[in-house]
Amino acid sequence: MIKRKIIFDCDPGHDDIFAILFALAHPERFEILGFTTVAGNQTLEKVSNNLANVLDYLHISLPIYKGYDKAITKPLEVQPQAHGESGMDGPVFIEKNHHFQMKHAIEFYKEMLEVHDKITIVAIGPLTNIALMIKTYPHLCHKIECISCMGGGIAEGNIQKRSEFNIYHDPEAAKIVFESGVPIVLSPLEVCIKGSITFKEMEAFHHNHSVSKLVYDLFSFYSKYSKEHNFSSSPIFDVCPIYYLYKPELFKGFNANVYIELNGNYTQGMTITEKCEKSQTRVLYDVDRKTFIDDFTESIFELDRKVII
Ligand code: BDR
Ligand code: CA
C-alpha cells in the first residue's frame, strides 16, 4: 500500500474535522505534511482557530498555514446556518492564542512541491488557495499527484437549487482548478449524500473517550440542520475525498469534463459534468455506505486508543 503525502486545504467546519480525524487515524496510509486554511464556512480567522483548537485538544502539532480570507472576486458569505457562529459550534475549547505559521498557504505549497516528488491535496473548502497557487506556480503543478476535493453536484445543489457551497463560494477559483489539467477526483453532493450517517449511528460516539466525545459534540450541533429538515441522517461531505484515497474500490464514478457556471442568477457555482473517458477528472456518484460509516466509526475509536488527553 502506498503512503501518500497529503496537505489538507480546509475551512473547519464540523465535517472538515471528521475528514482530518480520519486521516490522523491512518498514519500507515497518510503522511500529513500540514494544513492550509481558507475562508468559507466562516471567516479565515475563525476556521483557522477551529482547526488549531482541535489539534491542540489532540496534542498534535502539525503546521497550519493561513490562506485567503475571501474568494477571488466575490465578497465573503459565511455559513452560520450549517456550522454556527464559530464555524464549528458544539464542542467548547479553552480559549488560547494559537501559533500559526508565518508563511502564506501558497508559499507552503510551493515549498512542499519543490521538495517532494508527489503531493496529494485534499481540498475540502472553497478552492481559492489551490487556484491561486496553480496560477502563481504553474511550473510546479506536475508534482500534484491528485486533488481529491469535495464540491459541486451532478444534479444536486445545497446553497442554491443547483449549486454546492464550496464551488458557489468561489466559482472563479473552481474554474481555474478544473481547467488546470491537474488530476482531480471530485466528491460532489450525490456521493456525499449516499454516504450519509444516520442519527442512530452517531450515537456510537456517545461516551467519554476523548476523540469520540469531540465527534459526538460536533454531531450534536451538525445534525441539527438535518433534523430540522426532517431527514434521518446527515452527509459527512468532507470525509468522502479522504476516504476515496483510502478505499477507492468502494466508490463508483465516471470521467468527465467539469465546467463551472460563473454568473447565472439561479445557477452561480453550478458544476456541469460532461462524460469524457479521456478527462483527468473523475466524478464520484456512489459509495458502499455501510463500509464507509463502519470504517469512519472504527477510525475514531482507533484514535481514542491512540490519543491520550
Ligand atoms: C461543503 O460545504 C461546507 O459547509 C462543508 O464543510 C463542505 O465542505 C458541503 O457543501
Ligand atoms: Ca469544508
Short mmCIF file of N, CA, C and O in Angstrom, two decimals, residues 164-250:
data_model
loop_
_atom_site.label_atom_id
_atom_site.label_comp_id
_atom_site.label_asym_id
_atom_site.label_seq_id
_atom_site.Cartn_x
_atom_site.Cartn_y
_atom_site.Cartn_z
N GLU A 164 -23.50 23.98 -5.17
CA GLU A 164 -22.99 23.49 -3.87
C GLU A 164 -22.11 24.58 -3.26
O GLU A 164 -21.45 25.33 -3.98
N PHE A 165 -22.05 24.61 -1.92
CA PHE A 165 -21.42 25.73 -1.22
C PHE A 165 -19.95 25.99 -1.63
O PHE A 165 -19.57 27.13 -1.92
N ASN A 166 -19.09 24.96 -1.60
CA ASN A 166 -17.66 25.21 -1.84
C ASN A 166 -17.41 25.85 -3.21
O ASN A 166 -16.53 26.71 -3.35
N ILE A 167 -18.15 25.40 -4.20
CA ILE A 167 -17.94 25.92 -5.55
C ILE A 167 -18.62 27.30 -5.69
O ILE A 167 -18.05 28.23 -6.25
N TYR A 168 -19.81 27.42 -5.13
CA TYR A 168 -20.55 28.68 -5.17
C TYR A 168 -19.75 29.81 -4.49
O TYR A 168 -19.76 30.95 -4.93
N HIS A 169 -19.06 29.45 -3.41
CA HIS A 169 -18.31 30.45 -2.64
C HIS A 169 -17.24 31.12 -3.50
O HIS A 169 -16.99 32.31 -3.37
N ASP A 170 -16.60 30.32 -4.36
CA ASP A 170 -15.56 30.89 -5.22
C ASP A 170 -15.53 30.20 -6.59
O ASP A 170 -14.65 29.38 -6.89
N PRO A 171 -16.53 30.53 -7.43
CA PRO A 171 -16.61 29.84 -8.72
C PRO A 171 -15.41 30.10 -9.62
O PRO A 171 -14.97 29.21 -10.35
N GLU A 172 -14.86 31.33 -9.56
CA GLU A 172 -13.68 31.65 -10.40
C GLU A 172 -12.53 30.71 -10.05
O GLU A 172 -11.81 30.22 -10.93
N ALA A 173 -12.35 30.48 -8.74
CA ALA A 173 -11.26 29.58 -8.31
C ALA A 173 -11.52 28.17 -8.83
O ALA A 173 -10.61 27.50 -9.33
N ALA A 174 -12.76 27.72 -8.71
CA ALA A 174 -13.08 26.35 -9.16
C ALA A 174 -12.79 26.21 -10.66
O ALA A 174 -12.23 25.21 -11.11
N LYS A 175 -13.15 27.24 -11.42
CA LYS A 175 -12.90 27.19 -12.88
C LYS A 175 -11.40 27.02 -13.16
O LYS A 175 -11.00 26.20 -13.98
N ILE A 176 -10.58 27.77 -12.46
CA ILE A 176 -9.13 27.67 -12.66
C ILE A 176 -8.66 26.24 -12.34
O ILE A 176 -7.91 25.63 -13.09
N VAL A 177 -9.14 25.71 -11.25
CA VAL A 177 -8.68 24.37 -10.82
C VAL A 177 -9.13 23.30 -11.83
O VAL A 177 -8.34 22.46 -12.25
N PHE A 178 -10.40 23.37 -12.24
CA PHE A 178 -10.90 22.33 -13.15
C PHE A 178 -10.34 22.46 -14.56
O PHE A 178 -10.36 21.51 -15.32
N GLU A 179 -9.80 23.63 -14.89
CA GLU A 179 -9.19 23.78 -16.22
C GLU A 179 -7.69 23.57 -16.18
O GLU A 179 -7.01 23.70 -17.19
N SER A 180 -7.14 23.26 -15.00
CA SER A 180 -5.68 23.24 -14.85
C SER A 180 -5.02 22.01 -15.45
O SER A 180 -3.81 22.01 -15.69
N GLY A 181 -5.77 20.95 -15.66
CA GLY A 181 -5.16 19.72 -16.17
C GLY A 181 -4.58 18.84 -15.06
O GLY A 181 -4.11 17.73 -15.32
N VAL A 182 -4.62 19.32 -13.83
CA VAL A 182 -4.17 18.50 -12.69
C VAL A 182 -5.22 17.40 -12.48
O VAL A 182 -6.42 17.67 -12.55
N PRO A 183 -4.80 16.15 -12.24
CA PRO A 183 -5.78 15.08 -11.99
C PRO A 183 -6.63 15.40 -10.75
O PRO A 183 -6.10 15.79 -9.71
N ILE A 184 -7.94 15.27 -10.94
CA ILE A 184 -8.87 15.62 -9.85
C ILE A 184 -9.83 14.46 -9.61
O ILE A 184 -10.28 13.83 -10.57
N VAL A 185 -10.11 14.19 -8.35
CA VAL A 185 -11.23 13.30 -8.04
C VAL A 185 -12.23 14.15 -7.28
O VAL A 185 -11.92 14.72 -6.24
N LEU A 186 -13.41 14.27 -7.85
CA LEU A 186 -14.43 15.14 -7.28
C LEU A 186 -15.47 14.32 -6.53
O LEU A 186 -16.06 13.39 -7.09
N SER A 187 -15.68 14.68 -5.27
CA SER A 187 -16.79 14.11 -4.49
C SER A 187 -17.91 15.14 -4.47
O SER A 187 -17.90 16.05 -3.63
N PRO A 188 -18.86 15.04 -5.37
CA PRO A 188 -19.96 16.00 -5.38
C PRO A 188 -21.04 15.61 -4.37
O PRO A 188 -20.92 14.59 -3.69
N LEU A 189 -22.08 16.41 -4.29
CA LEU A 189 -23.13 16.17 -3.29
C LEU A 189 -23.71 14.75 -3.36
O LEU A 189 -23.99 14.15 -2.34
N GLU A 190 -23.85 14.24 -4.59
CA GLU A 190 -24.51 12.92 -4.74
C GLU A 190 -23.81 11.83 -3.94
O GLU A 190 -24.45 11.08 -3.21
N VAL A 191 -22.48 11.74 -4.07
CA VAL A 191 -21.78 10.67 -3.36
C VAL A 191 -21.78 10.93 -1.86
O VAL A 191 -21.88 10.00 -1.04
N CYS A 192 -21.74 12.20 -1.48
CA CYS A 192 -21.74 12.54 -0.05
C CYS A 192 -23.08 12.17 0.58
O CYS A 192 -23.14 11.66 1.71
N ILE A 193 -24.15 12.43 -0.16
CA ILE A 193 -25.49 12.10 0.36
C ILE A 193 -25.63 10.57 0.49
O ILE A 193 -26.16 10.06 1.47
N LYS A 194 -25.12 9.85 -0.52
CA LYS A 194 -25.15 8.37 -0.45
C LYS A 194 -24.46 7.87 0.81
O LYS A 194 -24.84 6.87 1.39
N GLY A 195 -23.40 8.57 1.21
CA GLY A 195 -22.60 8.12 2.35
C GLY A 195 -23.07 8.67 3.69
O GLY A 195 -22.32 8.62 4.67
N SER A 196 -24.28 9.17 3.75
CA SER A 196 -24.76 9.82 4.99
C SER A 196 -24.74 8.89 6.20
O SER A 196 -24.93 7.68 6.07
N ILE A 197 -24.53 9.50 7.36
CA ILE A 197 -24.55 8.74 8.62
C ILE A 197 -25.90 8.97 9.30
O ILE A 197 -26.38 10.12 9.38
N THR A 198 -26.51 7.91 9.78
CA THR A 198 -27.82 8.06 10.42
C THR A 198 -27.64 8.62 11.83
O THR A 198 -26.57 8.49 12.44
N PHE A 199 -28.73 9.20 12.37
CA PHE A 199 -28.67 9.75 13.72
C PHE A 199 -28.37 8.62 14.73
O PHE A 199 -27.69 8.81 15.71
N LYS A 200 -28.90 7.43 14.39
CA LYS A 200 -28.66 6.26 15.27
C LYS A 200 -27.17 5.91 15.27
O LYS A 200 -26.58 5.65 16.32
N GLU A 201 -26.55 5.94 14.10
CA GLU A 201 -25.11 5.61 14.02
C GLU A 201 -24.25 6.64 14.76
O GLU A 201 -23.20 6.31 15.30
N MET A 202 -24.73 7.88 14.80
CA MET A 202 -23.98 8.92 15.53
C MET A 202 -23.89 8.59 17.02
O MET A 202 -22.96 9.00 17.70
N GLU A 203 -24.91 7.87 17.51
CA GLU A 203 -24.94 7.54 18.96
C GLU A 203 -23.74 6.70 19.38
O GLU A 203 -23.40 6.65 20.56
N ALA A 204 -23.11 6.01 18.44
CA ALA A 204 -21.93 5.18 18.76
C ALA A 204 -20.84 6.00 19.45
O ALA A 204 -20.01 5.45 20.17
N PHE A 205 -20.85 7.32 19.23
CA PHE A 205 -19.77 8.16 19.80
C PHE A 205 -20.13 8.72 21.17
O PHE A 205 -19.39 9.49 21.75
N HIS A 206 -21.31 8.30 21.67
CA HIS A 206 -21.80 8.88 22.91
C HIS A 206 -21.17 8.22 24.13
O HIS A 206 -21.81 7.45 24.84
N HIS A 207 -19.91 8.43 24.34
CA HIS A 207 -19.28 8.03 25.59
C HIS A 207 -18.11 8.96 25.85
O HIS A 207 -17.87 9.89 25.08
N ASN A 208 -17.36 8.69 26.89
CA ASN A 208 -16.44 9.72 27.35
C ASN A 208 -15.03 9.67 26.80
O ASN A 208 -14.18 10.42 27.21
N HIS A 209 -14.78 8.76 25.87
CA HIS A 209 -13.42 8.71 25.34
C HIS A 209 -13.15 10.00 24.57
O HIS A 209 -14.03 10.55 23.92
N SER A 210 -11.92 10.42 24.65
CA SER A 210 -11.54 11.76 24.21
C SER A 210 -11.99 12.14 22.80
O SER A 210 -12.67 13.14 22.60
N VAL A 211 -11.63 11.36 21.82
CA VAL A 211 -11.92 11.76 20.44
C VAL A 211 -13.39 11.52 20.13
O VAL A 211 -14.03 12.35 19.47
N SER A 212 -13.92 10.42 20.62
CA SER A 212 -15.36 10.16 20.44
C SER A 212 -16.19 11.29 21.02
O SER A 212 -17.19 11.70 20.44
N LYS A 213 -15.79 11.79 22.17
CA LYS A 213 -16.54 12.87 22.81
C LYS A 213 -16.56 14.10 21.89
O LYS A 213 -17.59 14.74 21.69
N LEU A 214 -15.38 14.41 21.33
CA LEU A 214 -15.30 15.54 20.40
C LEU A 214 -16.24 15.31 19.21
O LEU A 214 -17.00 16.21 18.83
N VAL A 215 -16.19 14.11 18.65
CA VAL A 215 -17.03 13.80 17.48
C VAL A 215 -18.51 13.89 17.86
O VAL A 215 -19.32 14.44 17.12
N TYR A 216 -18.83 13.38 19.03
CA TYR A 216 -20.23 13.42 19.47
C TYR A 216 -20.70 14.87 19.63
O TYR A 216 -21.79 15.24 19.19
N ASP A 217 -19.85 15.69 20.25
CA ASP A 217 -20.21 17.10 20.43
C ASP A 217 -20.36 17.81 19.08
O ASP A 217 -21.22 18.67 18.90
N LEU A 218 -19.51 17.45 18.15
CA LEU A 218 -19.62 18.04 16.81
C LEU A 218 -20.94 17.62 16.15
O LEU A 218 -21.68 18.44 15.60
N PHE A 219 -21.26 16.32 16.24
CA PHE A 219 -22.52 15.85 15.64
C PHE A 219 -23.73 16.48 16.31
O PHE A 219 -24.75 16.69 15.65
N SER A 220 -23.63 16.77 17.61
CA SER A 220 -24.80 17.33 18.31
C SER A 220 -25.26 18.62 17.64
O SER A 220 -26.45 18.86 17.49
N PHE A 221 -24.31 19.44 17.22
CA PHE A 221 -24.71 20.65 16.52
C PHE A 221 -24.96 20.37 15.03
O PHE A 221 -25.96 20.80 14.46
N TYR A 222 -24.05 19.63 14.43
CA TYR A 222 -24.06 19.42 12.98
C TYR A 222 -25.35 18.75 12.48
O TYR A 222 -25.83 19.05 11.41
N SER A 223 -25.90 17.84 13.31
CA SER A 223 -27.08 17.09 12.87
C SER A 223 -28.36 17.92 12.99
O SER A 223 -29.40 17.54 12.44
N LYS A 224 -28.28 19.07 13.70
CA LYS A 224 -29.49 19.89 13.91
C LYS A 224 -30.15 20.26 12.59
O LYS A 224 -31.35 20.20 12.43
N TYR A 225 -29.31 20.66 11.66
CA TYR A 225 -29.80 21.14 10.36
C TYR A 225 -30.64 20.03 9.69
O TYR A 225 -31.76 20.28 9.25
N SER A 226 -30.10 18.81 9.67
CA SER A 226 -30.82 17.69 9.04
C SER A 226 -32.07 17.35 9.82
O SER A 226 -33.12 17.03 9.24
N LYS A 227 -31.97 17.43 11.14
CA LYS A 227 -33.15 17.11 11.98
C LYS A 227 -34.27 18.11 11.70
O LYS A 227 -35.42 17.74 11.55
N GLU A 228 -33.88 19.39 11.64
CA GLU A 228 -34.89 20.44 11.37
C GLU A 228 -35.56 20.25 10.01
O GLU A 228 -36.67 20.69 9.79
N HIS A 229 -34.83 19.62 9.10
CA HIS A 229 -35.39 19.40 7.76
C HIS A 229 -36.01 18.00 7.63
O HIS A 229 -36.26 17.52 6.51
N ASN A 230 -36.20 17.34 8.79
CA ASN A 230 -36.85 16.01 8.83
C ASN A 230 -36.13 14.92 8.07
O ASN A 230 -36.75 14.00 7.55
N PHE A 231 -34.81 15.02 7.97
CA PHE A 231 -34.05 13.90 7.40
C PHE A 231 -33.72 12.94 8.54
O PHE A 231 -33.80 13.30 9.72
N SER A 232 -33.31 11.71 8.19
CA SER A 232 -32.95 10.75 9.25
C SER A 232 -31.44 10.55 9.34
O SER A 232 -30.95 9.74 10.11
N SER A 233 -30.70 11.31 8.53
CA SER A 233 -29.24 11.15 8.51
C SER A 233 -28.60 12.46 8.03
O SER A 233 -29.29 13.34 7.52
N SER A 234 -27.28 12.56 8.19
CA SER A 234 -26.54 13.74 7.70
C SER A 234 -25.39 13.30 6.82
O SER A 234 -24.66 12.36 7.19
N PRO A 235 -25.16 13.99 5.71
CA PRO A 235 -23.96 13.69 4.92
C PRO A 235 -22.73 14.19 5.68
O PRO A 235 -22.80 15.24 6.32
N ILE A 236 -21.63 13.45 5.64
CA ILE A 236 -20.38 13.95 6.23
C ILE A 236 -19.46 14.27 5.05
O ILE A 236 -18.42 13.64 4.84
N PHE A 237 -19.90 15.28 4.30
CA PHE A 237 -19.33 15.64 3.00
C PHE A 237 -17.82 15.43 2.89
O PHE A 237 -17.33 14.70 2.03
N ASP A 238 -17.08 16.14 3.74
CA ASP A 238 -15.63 16.24 3.54
C ASP A 238 -14.88 14.94 3.82
O ASP A 238 -13.69 14.83 3.49
N VAL A 239 -15.56 13.96 4.40
CA VAL A 239 -14.89 12.68 4.64
C VAL A 239 -14.73 11.90 3.34
O VAL A 239 -13.80 11.11 3.18
N CYS A 240 -15.64 12.15 2.38
CA CYS A 240 -15.59 11.38 1.12
C CYS A 240 -14.25 11.49 0.40
O CYS A 240 -13.68 10.47 0.00
N PRO A 241 -13.69 12.70 0.20
CA PRO A 241 -12.43 12.78 -0.56
C PRO A 241 -11.25 12.05 0.10
O PRO A 241 -10.43 11.47 -0.59
N ILE A 242 -11.20 12.05 1.43
CA ILE A 242 -10.08 11.35 2.08
C ILE A 242 -10.37 9.85 2.07
O ILE A 242 -9.47 9.03 1.86
N TYR A 243 -11.64 9.47 2.25
CA TYR A 243 -11.98 8.04 2.24
C TYR A 243 -11.75 7.44 0.86
O TYR A 243 -11.33 6.28 0.73
N TYR A 244 -11.97 8.23 -0.17
CA TYR A 244 -11.70 7.75 -1.54
C TYR A 244 -10.22 7.36 -1.67
O TYR A 244 -9.88 6.34 -2.28
N LEU A 245 -9.34 8.16 -1.08
CA LEU A 245 -7.91 7.86 -1.17
C LEU A 245 -7.57 6.61 -0.38
O LEU A 245 -6.57 5.94 -0.64
N TYR A 246 -8.41 6.27 0.57
CA TYR A 246 -8.18 5.11 1.44
C TYR A 246 -8.72 3.83 0.79
O TYR A 246 -8.04 2.82 0.73
N LYS A 247 -9.95 3.89 0.30
CA LYS A 247 -10.55 2.70 -0.34
C LYS A 247 -11.28 3.10 -1.62
O LYS A 247 -12.52 3.12 -1.66
N PRO A 248 -10.54 3.41 -2.67
CA PRO A 248 -11.19 3.86 -3.92
C PRO A 248 -12.12 2.80 -4.51
O PRO A 248 -13.08 3.14 -5.19
N GLU A 249 -11.82 1.52 -4.21
CA GLU A 249 -12.63 0.44 -4.80
C GLU A 249 -14.08 0.44 -4.32
O GLU A 249 -14.94 -0.20 -4.91
N LEU A 250 -14.36 1.18 -3.26
CA LEU A 250 -15.74 1.20 -2.75
C LEU A 250 -16.61 2.27 -3.42
O LEU A 250 -17.77 2.43 -3.09
#
